PDB file of C-alpha atoms in Angstrom:
ATOM      1  CA  UNK A   1     145.862 225.945  76.437  1.00 29.00           C
ATOM      2  CA  UNK A   2     146.620 224.618  79.939  1.00 30.00           C
ATOM      3  CA  UNK A   3     149.122 222.105  80.914  1.00 31.00           C
ATOM      4  CA  UNK A   4     148.745 220.169  84.290  1.00 30.00           C
ATOM      5  CA  UNK A   5     151.716 219.172  86.396  1.00 29.00           C
ATOM      6  CA  UNK A   6     151.397 217.043  89.439  1.00 30.00           C
ATOM      7  CA  UNK A   7     154.013 216.822  92.122  1.00 30.00           C
ATOM      8  CA  UNK A   8     155.091 213.183  92.177  1.00 28.00           C
ATOM      9  CA  UNK A   9     155.886 213.330  95.909  1.00 31.00           C
ATOM     10  CA  UNK A  10     152.588 215.341  96.730  1.00 34.00           C
ATOM     11  CA  UNK A  11     149.882 213.987  94.614  1.00 34.00           C
ATOM     12  CA  UNK A  12     147.179 216.151  96.308  1.00 33.00           C
ATOM     13  CA  UNK A  13     148.172 219.455  94.617  1.00 30.00           C
ATOM     14  CA  UNK A  14     147.657 220.242  91.150  1.00 31.00           C
ATOM     15  CA  UNK A  15     148.857 223.419  89.471  1.00 31.00           C
ATOM     16  CA  UNK A  16     147.929 224.993  86.253  1.00 28.00           C
ATOM     17  CA  UNK A  17     150.485 226.757  84.242  1.00 31.00           C
ATOM     18  CA  UNK A  18     148.933 229.165  81.778  1.00 31.00           C
ATOM     19  CA  UNK A  19     151.049 229.971  78.683  1.00 33.00           C
ATOM     20  CA  UNK A  20     151.644 233.584  80.015  1.00 34.00           C
ATOM     21  CA  UNK A  21     153.457 231.879  82.686  1.00 36.00           C
ATOM     22  CA  UNK A  22     151.577 232.731  85.509  1.00 34.00           C
ATOM     23  CA  UNK A  23     150.895 229.989  88.134  1.00 36.00           C
ATOM     24  CA  UNK A  24     147.589 229.331  89.700  1.00 38.00           C
ATOM     25  CA  UNK A  25     146.781 226.653  92.385  1.00 41.00           C
ATOM     26  CA  UNK A  26     143.255 225.601  91.503  1.00 41.00           C
ATOM     27  CA  UNK A  27     141.639 223.658  94.128  1.00 43.00           C
ATOM     28  CA  UNK A  28     138.287 223.052  91.953  1.00 47.00           C
ATOM     29  CA  UNK A  29     140.691 221.128  89.583  1.00 47.00           C
ATOM     30  CA  UNK A  30     142.293 219.425  92.428  1.00 49.00           C
ATOM     31  CA  UNK A  31     139.051 217.681  93.529  1.00 55.00           C
ATOM     32  CA  UNK A  32     138.201 216.848  89.793  1.00 61.00           C
ATOM     33  CA  UNK A  33     141.373 215.108  89.318  1.00 57.00           C
ATOM     34  CA  UNK A  34     140.714 213.307  92.501  1.00 66.00           C
ATOM     35  CA  UNK A  35     137.260 212.134  91.548  1.00 86.00           C
ATOM     36  CA  UNK A  36     138.397 211.398  88.075  1.00 90.00           C
ATOM     37  CA  UNK A  37     140.963 208.974  89.762  1.00 92.00           C
ATOM     38  CA  UNK A  38     138.344 207.523  92.147  1.00 93.00           C
ATOM     39  CA  UNK A  39     135.894 207.103  89.392  1.00 94.00           C
ATOM     40  CA  UNK A  40     138.228 205.250  87.176  1.00 96.00           C
ATOM     41  CA  UNK A  41     139.198 202.974  89.998  1.00 96.00           C
ATOM     42  CA  UNK A  42     135.565 202.233  90.771  1.00 96.00           C
ATOM     43  CA  UNK A  43     134.755 201.623  87.278  1.00 96.00           C
ATOM     44  CA  UNK A  44     137.751 199.073  87.078  1.00 96.00           C
ATOM     45  CA  UNK A  45     136.350 197.407  90.375  1.00 96.00           C
ATOM     46  CA  UNK A  46     132.802 196.939  88.897  1.00 96.00           C
ATOM     47  CA  UNK A  47     134.536 195.427  85.683  1.00 95.00           C
ATOM     48  CA  UNK A  48     136.080 192.881  87.724  1.00 93.00           C
ATOM     49  CA  UNK A  49     132.784 192.110  89.695  1.00 95.00           C
ATOM     50  CA  UNK A  50     130.897 191.772  86.395  1.00 95.00           C
ATOM     51  CA  UNK A  51     133.665 189.707  84.818  1.00 94.00           C
ATOM     52  CA  UNK A  52     132.207 186.025  84.316  1.00 93.00           C
ATOM     53  CA  UNK A  53     135.617 184.453  84.963  1.00 90.00           C
ATOM     54  CA  UNK A  54     135.958 186.349  88.254  1.00 89.00           C
ATOM     55  CA  UNK A  55     132.367 186.312  89.456  1.00 91.00           C
ATOM     56  CA  UNK A  56     130.636 183.396  87.355  1.00 92.00           C
ATOM     57  CA  UNK A  57     127.741 183.367  89.833  1.00 93.00           C
ATOM     58  CA  UNK A  58     127.215 187.113  89.914  1.00 91.00           C
ATOM     59  CA  UNK A  59     127.108 186.950  93.643  1.00 93.00           C
ATOM     60  CA  UNK A  60     129.553 188.139  96.038  1.00 94.00           C
ATOM     61  CA  UNK A  61     133.418 187.421  96.047  1.00 93.00           C
ATOM     62  CA  UNK A  62     136.037 187.410  98.461  1.00 93.00           C
ATOM     63  CA  UNK A  63     137.217 191.026  99.154  1.00 93.00           C
ATOM     64  CA  UNK A  64     140.812 190.054  98.405  1.00 93.00           C
ATOM     65  CA  UNK A  65     140.139 188.647  94.937  1.00 91.00           C
ATOM     66  CA  UNK A  66     138.741 192.072  93.816  1.00 93.00           C
ATOM     67  CA  UNK A  67     141.386 194.206  95.504  1.00 95.00           C
ATOM     68  CA  UNK A  68     144.406 191.972  94.224  1.00 94.00           C
ATOM     69  CA  UNK A  69     143.064 192.194  90.640  1.00 93.00           C
ATOM     70  CA  UNK A  70     142.434 195.904  90.886  1.00 95.00           C
ATOM     71  CA  UNK A  71     145.754 196.276  92.462  1.00 95.00           C
ATOM     72  CA  UNK A  72     147.706 194.103  89.954  1.00 95.00           C
ATOM     73  CA  UNK A  73     145.752 195.788  86.943  1.00 95.00           C
ATOM     74  CA  UNK A  74     146.211 199.493  87.757  1.00 96.00           C
ATOM     75  CA  UNK A  75     149.141 199.735  90.627  1.00 96.00           C
ATOM     76  CA  UNK A  76     149.775 203.375  90.451  1.00 96.00           C
ATOM     77  CA  UNK A  77     145.980 204.380  90.428  1.00 96.00           C
ATOM     78  CA  UNK A  78     145.311 202.006  93.230  1.00 96.00           C
ATOM     79  CA  UNK A  79     148.284 203.555  95.204  1.00 95.00           C
ATOM     80  CA  UNK A  80     146.957 207.333  94.451  1.00 93.00           C
ATOM     81  CA  UNK A  81     143.128 206.465  95.373  1.00 94.00           C
ATOM     82  CA  UNK A  82     143.757 203.716  98.113  1.00 94.00           C
ATOM     83  CA  UNK A  83     147.130 204.358  99.657  1.00 90.00           C
ATOM     84  CA  UNK A  84     147.033 208.037  99.637  1.00 87.00           C
ATOM     85  CA  UNK A  85     143.561 209.080  99.555  1.00 90.00           C
ATOM     86  CA  UNK A  86     141.521 206.335 101.616  1.00 93.00           C
ATOM     87  CA  UNK A  87     144.407 204.305 103.392  1.00 92.00           C
ATOM     88  CA  UNK A  88     142.843 200.958 103.067  1.00 93.00           C
ATOM     89  CA  UNK A  89     140.407 199.088 100.591  1.00 94.00           C
ATOM     90  CA  UNK A  90     137.938 198.848 103.295  1.00 92.00           C
ATOM     91  CA  UNK A  91     137.748 202.591 103.925  1.00 94.00           C
ATOM     92  CA  UNK A  92     137.477 203.242 100.079  1.00 95.00           C
ATOM     93  CA  UNK A  93     134.604 200.905  99.621  1.00 95.00           C
ATOM     94  CA  UNK A  94     132.748 202.451 102.774  1.00 93.00           C
ATOM     95  CA  UNK A  95     133.013 205.557 100.600  1.00 93.00           C
ATOM     96  CA  UNK A  96     131.064 203.959  97.903  1.00 95.00           C
ATOM     97  CA  UNK A  97     128.084 202.319  99.679  1.00 95.00           C
ATOM     98  CA  UNK A  98     126.091 203.394  96.644  1.00 96.00           C
ATOM     99  CA  UNK A  99     127.838 200.849  94.694  1.00 96.00           C
ATOM    100  CA  UNK A 100     129.369 198.252  96.653  1.00 97.00           C
ATOM    101  CA  UNK A 101     128.421 196.273  99.698  1.00 95.00           C
ATOM    102  CA  UNK A 102     131.225 194.739 102.014  1.00 94.00           C
ATOM    103  CA  UNK A 103     129.983 192.271 104.694  1.00 93.00           C
ATOM    104  CA  UNK A 104     131.649 189.799 106.874  1.00 92.00           C
ATOM    105  CA  UNK A 105     131.584 185.821 106.435  1.00 87.00           C
ATOM    106  CA  UNK A 106     132.844 183.255 108.510  1.00 82.00           C
ATOM    107  CA  UNK A 107     136.238 183.505 110.338  1.00 83.00           C
ATOM    108  CA  UNK A 108     136.916 186.936 109.765  1.00 85.00           C
ATOM    109  CA  UNK A 109     136.562 186.574 105.774  1.00 90.00           C
ATOM    110  CA  UNK A 110     134.990 189.645 104.038  1.00 93.00           C
ATOM    111  CA  UNK A 111     133.056 189.467 100.921  1.00 94.00           C
ATOM    112  CA  UNK A 112     132.305 192.205  98.284  1.00 95.00           C
ATOM    113  CA  UNK A 113     129.100 192.623  95.757  1.00 95.00           C
ATOM    114  CA  UNK A 114     127.693 194.935  93.458  1.00 96.00           C
ATOM    115  CA  UNK A 115     124.551 196.399  94.951  1.00 94.00           C
ATOM    116  CA  UNK A 116     122.823 196.029  91.581  1.00 94.00           C
ATOM    117  CA  UNK A 117     123.554 192.252  91.849  1.00 91.00           C
ATOM    118  CA  UNK A 118     120.261 192.076  94.160  1.00 90.00           C
ATOM    119  CA  UNK A 119     120.061 188.105  93.728  1.00 91.00           C
ATOM    120  CA  UNK A 120     123.558 187.715  94.816  1.00 92.00           C
ATOM    121  CA  UNK A 121     122.316 185.274  97.423  1.00 93.00           C
ATOM    122  CA  UNK A 122     121.435 182.892  94.715  1.00 94.00           C
ATOM    123  CA  UNK A 123     124.724 183.229  93.190  1.00 93.00           C
ATOM    124  CA  UNK A 124     126.590 182.663  96.627  1.00 93.00           C
ATOM    125  CA  UNK A 125     124.377 179.441  97.264  1.00 94.00           C
ATOM    126  CA  UNK A 126     125.114 177.982  93.780  1.00 94.00           C
ATOM    127  CA  UNK A 127     128.897 178.829  94.350  1.00 92.00           C
ATOM    128  CA  UNK A 128     128.939 176.994  97.797  1.00 92.00           C
ATOM    129  CA  UNK A 129     127.057 173.804  96.222  1.00 95.00           C
ATOM    130  CA  UNK A 130     129.700 173.807  93.312  1.00 93.00           C
ATOM    131  CA  UNK A 131     132.645 174.247  95.629  1.00 91.00           C
ATOM    132  CA  UNK A 132     131.175 171.358  97.923  1.00 95.00           C
ATOM    133  CA  UNK A 133     131.303 169.168  94.741  1.00 94.00           C
ATOM    134  CA  UNK A 134     134.825 170.010  93.880  1.00 93.00           C
ATOM    135  CA  UNK A 135     136.019 169.745  97.446  1.00 94.00           C
ATOM    136  CA  UNK A 136     134.143 166.258  97.516  1.00 94.00           C
ATOM    137  CA  UNK A 137     135.782 165.122  94.394  1.00 93.00           C
ATOM    138  CA  UNK A 138     139.425 165.986  95.689  1.00 92.00           C
ATOM    139  CA  UNK A 139     138.873 164.124  99.141  1.00 93.00           C
ATOM    140  CA  UNK A 140     137.623 161.116  97.047  1.00 93.00           C
ATOM    141  CA  UNK A 141     140.570 161.346  94.602  1.00 93.00           C
ATOM    142  CA  UNK A 142     142.924 161.678  97.587  1.00 93.00           C
ATOM    143  CA  UNK A 143     141.647 158.658  99.262  1.00 93.00           C
ATOM    144  CA  UNK A 144     141.625 156.784  96.119  1.00 91.00           C
ATOM    145  CA  UNK A 145     145.466 157.797  95.595  1.00 92.00           C
ATOM    146  CA  UNK A 146     146.330 156.866  99.092  1.00 94.00           C
ATOM    147  CA  UNK A 147     144.811 153.544  99.017  1.00 93.00           C
ATOM    148  CA  UNK A 148     146.900 152.649  96.012  1.00 90.00           C
ATOM    149  CA  UNK A 149     150.090 153.320  97.668  1.00 92.00           C
ATOM    150  CA  UNK A 150     151.782 150.829  99.836  1.00 90.00           C
ATOM    151  CA  UNK A 151     152.094 152.756 103.016  1.00 91.00           C
ATOM    152  CA  UNK A 152     148.887 154.835 102.190  1.00 91.00           C
ATOM    153  CA  UNK A 153     151.076 158.056 102.461  1.00 92.00           C
ATOM    154  CA  UNK A 154     151.834 160.623  99.735  1.00 92.00           C
ATOM    155  CA  UNK A 155     153.338 164.070  99.674  1.00 93.00           C
ATOM    156  CA  UNK A 156     151.507 166.925  98.271  1.00 93.00           C
ATOM    157  CA  UNK A 157     153.810 167.130  95.224  1.00 94.00           C
ATOM    158  CA  UNK A 158     153.452 163.420  94.361  1.00 92.00           C
ATOM    159  CA  UNK A 159     149.544 163.919  94.515  1.00 92.00           C
ATOM    160  CA  UNK A 160     149.593 166.740  92.744  1.00 92.00           C
ATOM    161  CA  UNK A 161     151.629 164.988  89.964  1.00 92.00           C
ATOM    162  CA  UNK A 162     149.640 161.919  90.028  1.00 92.00           C
ATOM    163  CA  UNK A 163     146.317 163.836  89.885  1.00 92.00           C
ATOM    164  CA  UNK A 164     145.791 164.142  86.175  1.00 92.00           C
ATOM    165  CA  UNK A 165     146.227 160.399  85.450  1.00 90.00           C
ATOM    166  CA  UNK A 166     144.155 159.307  88.346  1.00 90.00           C
ATOM    167  CA  UNK A 167     141.024 157.097  87.061  1.00 88.00           C
ATOM    168  CA  UNK A 168     138.561 159.130  88.845  1.00 87.00           C
ATOM    169  CA  UNK A 169     138.919 162.060  86.851  1.00 87.00           C
ATOM    170  CA  UNK A 170     136.515 163.138  84.122  1.00 88.00           C
ATOM    171  CA  UNK A 171     137.601 164.625  80.956  1.00 89.00           C
ATOM    172  CA  UNK A 172     135.925 167.099  78.832  1.00 90.00           C
ATOM    173  CA  UNK A 173     135.706 166.363  74.988  1.00 92.00           C
ATOM    174  CA  UNK A 174     138.655 168.533  74.621  1.00 94.00           C
ATOM    175  CA  UNK A 175     140.748 166.290  76.747  1.00 89.00           C
ATOM    176  CA  UNK A 176     141.003 168.446  79.728  1.00 91.00           C
ATOM    177  CA  UNK A 177     140.153 167.810  83.092  1.00 90.00           C
ATOM    178  CA  UNK A 178     136.601 168.515  84.377  1.00 89.00           C
ATOM    179  CA  UNK A 179     138.067 169.269  87.650  1.00 89.00           C
ATOM    180  CA  UNK A 180     141.411 170.804  87.375  1.00 87.00           C
ATOM    181  CA  UNK A 181     143.893 171.569  90.237  1.00 85.00           C
TER     182      UNK A 181
END
C-alpha cells in the first residue's frame, strides 16, 4: 500500500510513504503524475473542441473560448498544468502539436483546432457565412429600430430591451427568437 502526498506549495515533488514509514522520493512517479495531469487537461480541451455547442462547425475556434472553458471547468488542474508547468496556454498547446494546431487570424487573434478535424476550413467558412447573416440581421434590425424613433437615436440598453419585440425578428415554432441577442 502506498500513499501519495504532494506538497501544496511545490506541486513538482511527489513523495511515496510506505507502510514501514520509510520515505522515498520517486522521480519516475513524479513524471507519471505530471503526465496524468497533462493528459487529463488535454482530454478536457479535446472534449470542448468536439462539443457541438462549443464548435458546431467542427472548424477552428477562438483560442480564448477553449482556454476559458477549460479554466472554468477545472481551475486547479489548469493552474497546475498551465500556470506551474507551462506558464501559458500558448506554450501548453505548442507542446501538443500532435493534437492541436494554433494559428493566427486577423488583428492578432488566434484560433485553435484539432488536427483530426482536417476539414476545418470548410467549417470555418460556414461559420463566417452564418456570422455574416447574423451581423446583417442585427444591423438591419438596429436601423429599423432607429427609424421608428423621433430622434433616430437610442441607447444600447433601449435597443436590447426593444429587440425581442421588433417586427423583423423571426420566431421559431417554440416561440424563441431565431436570432437571439
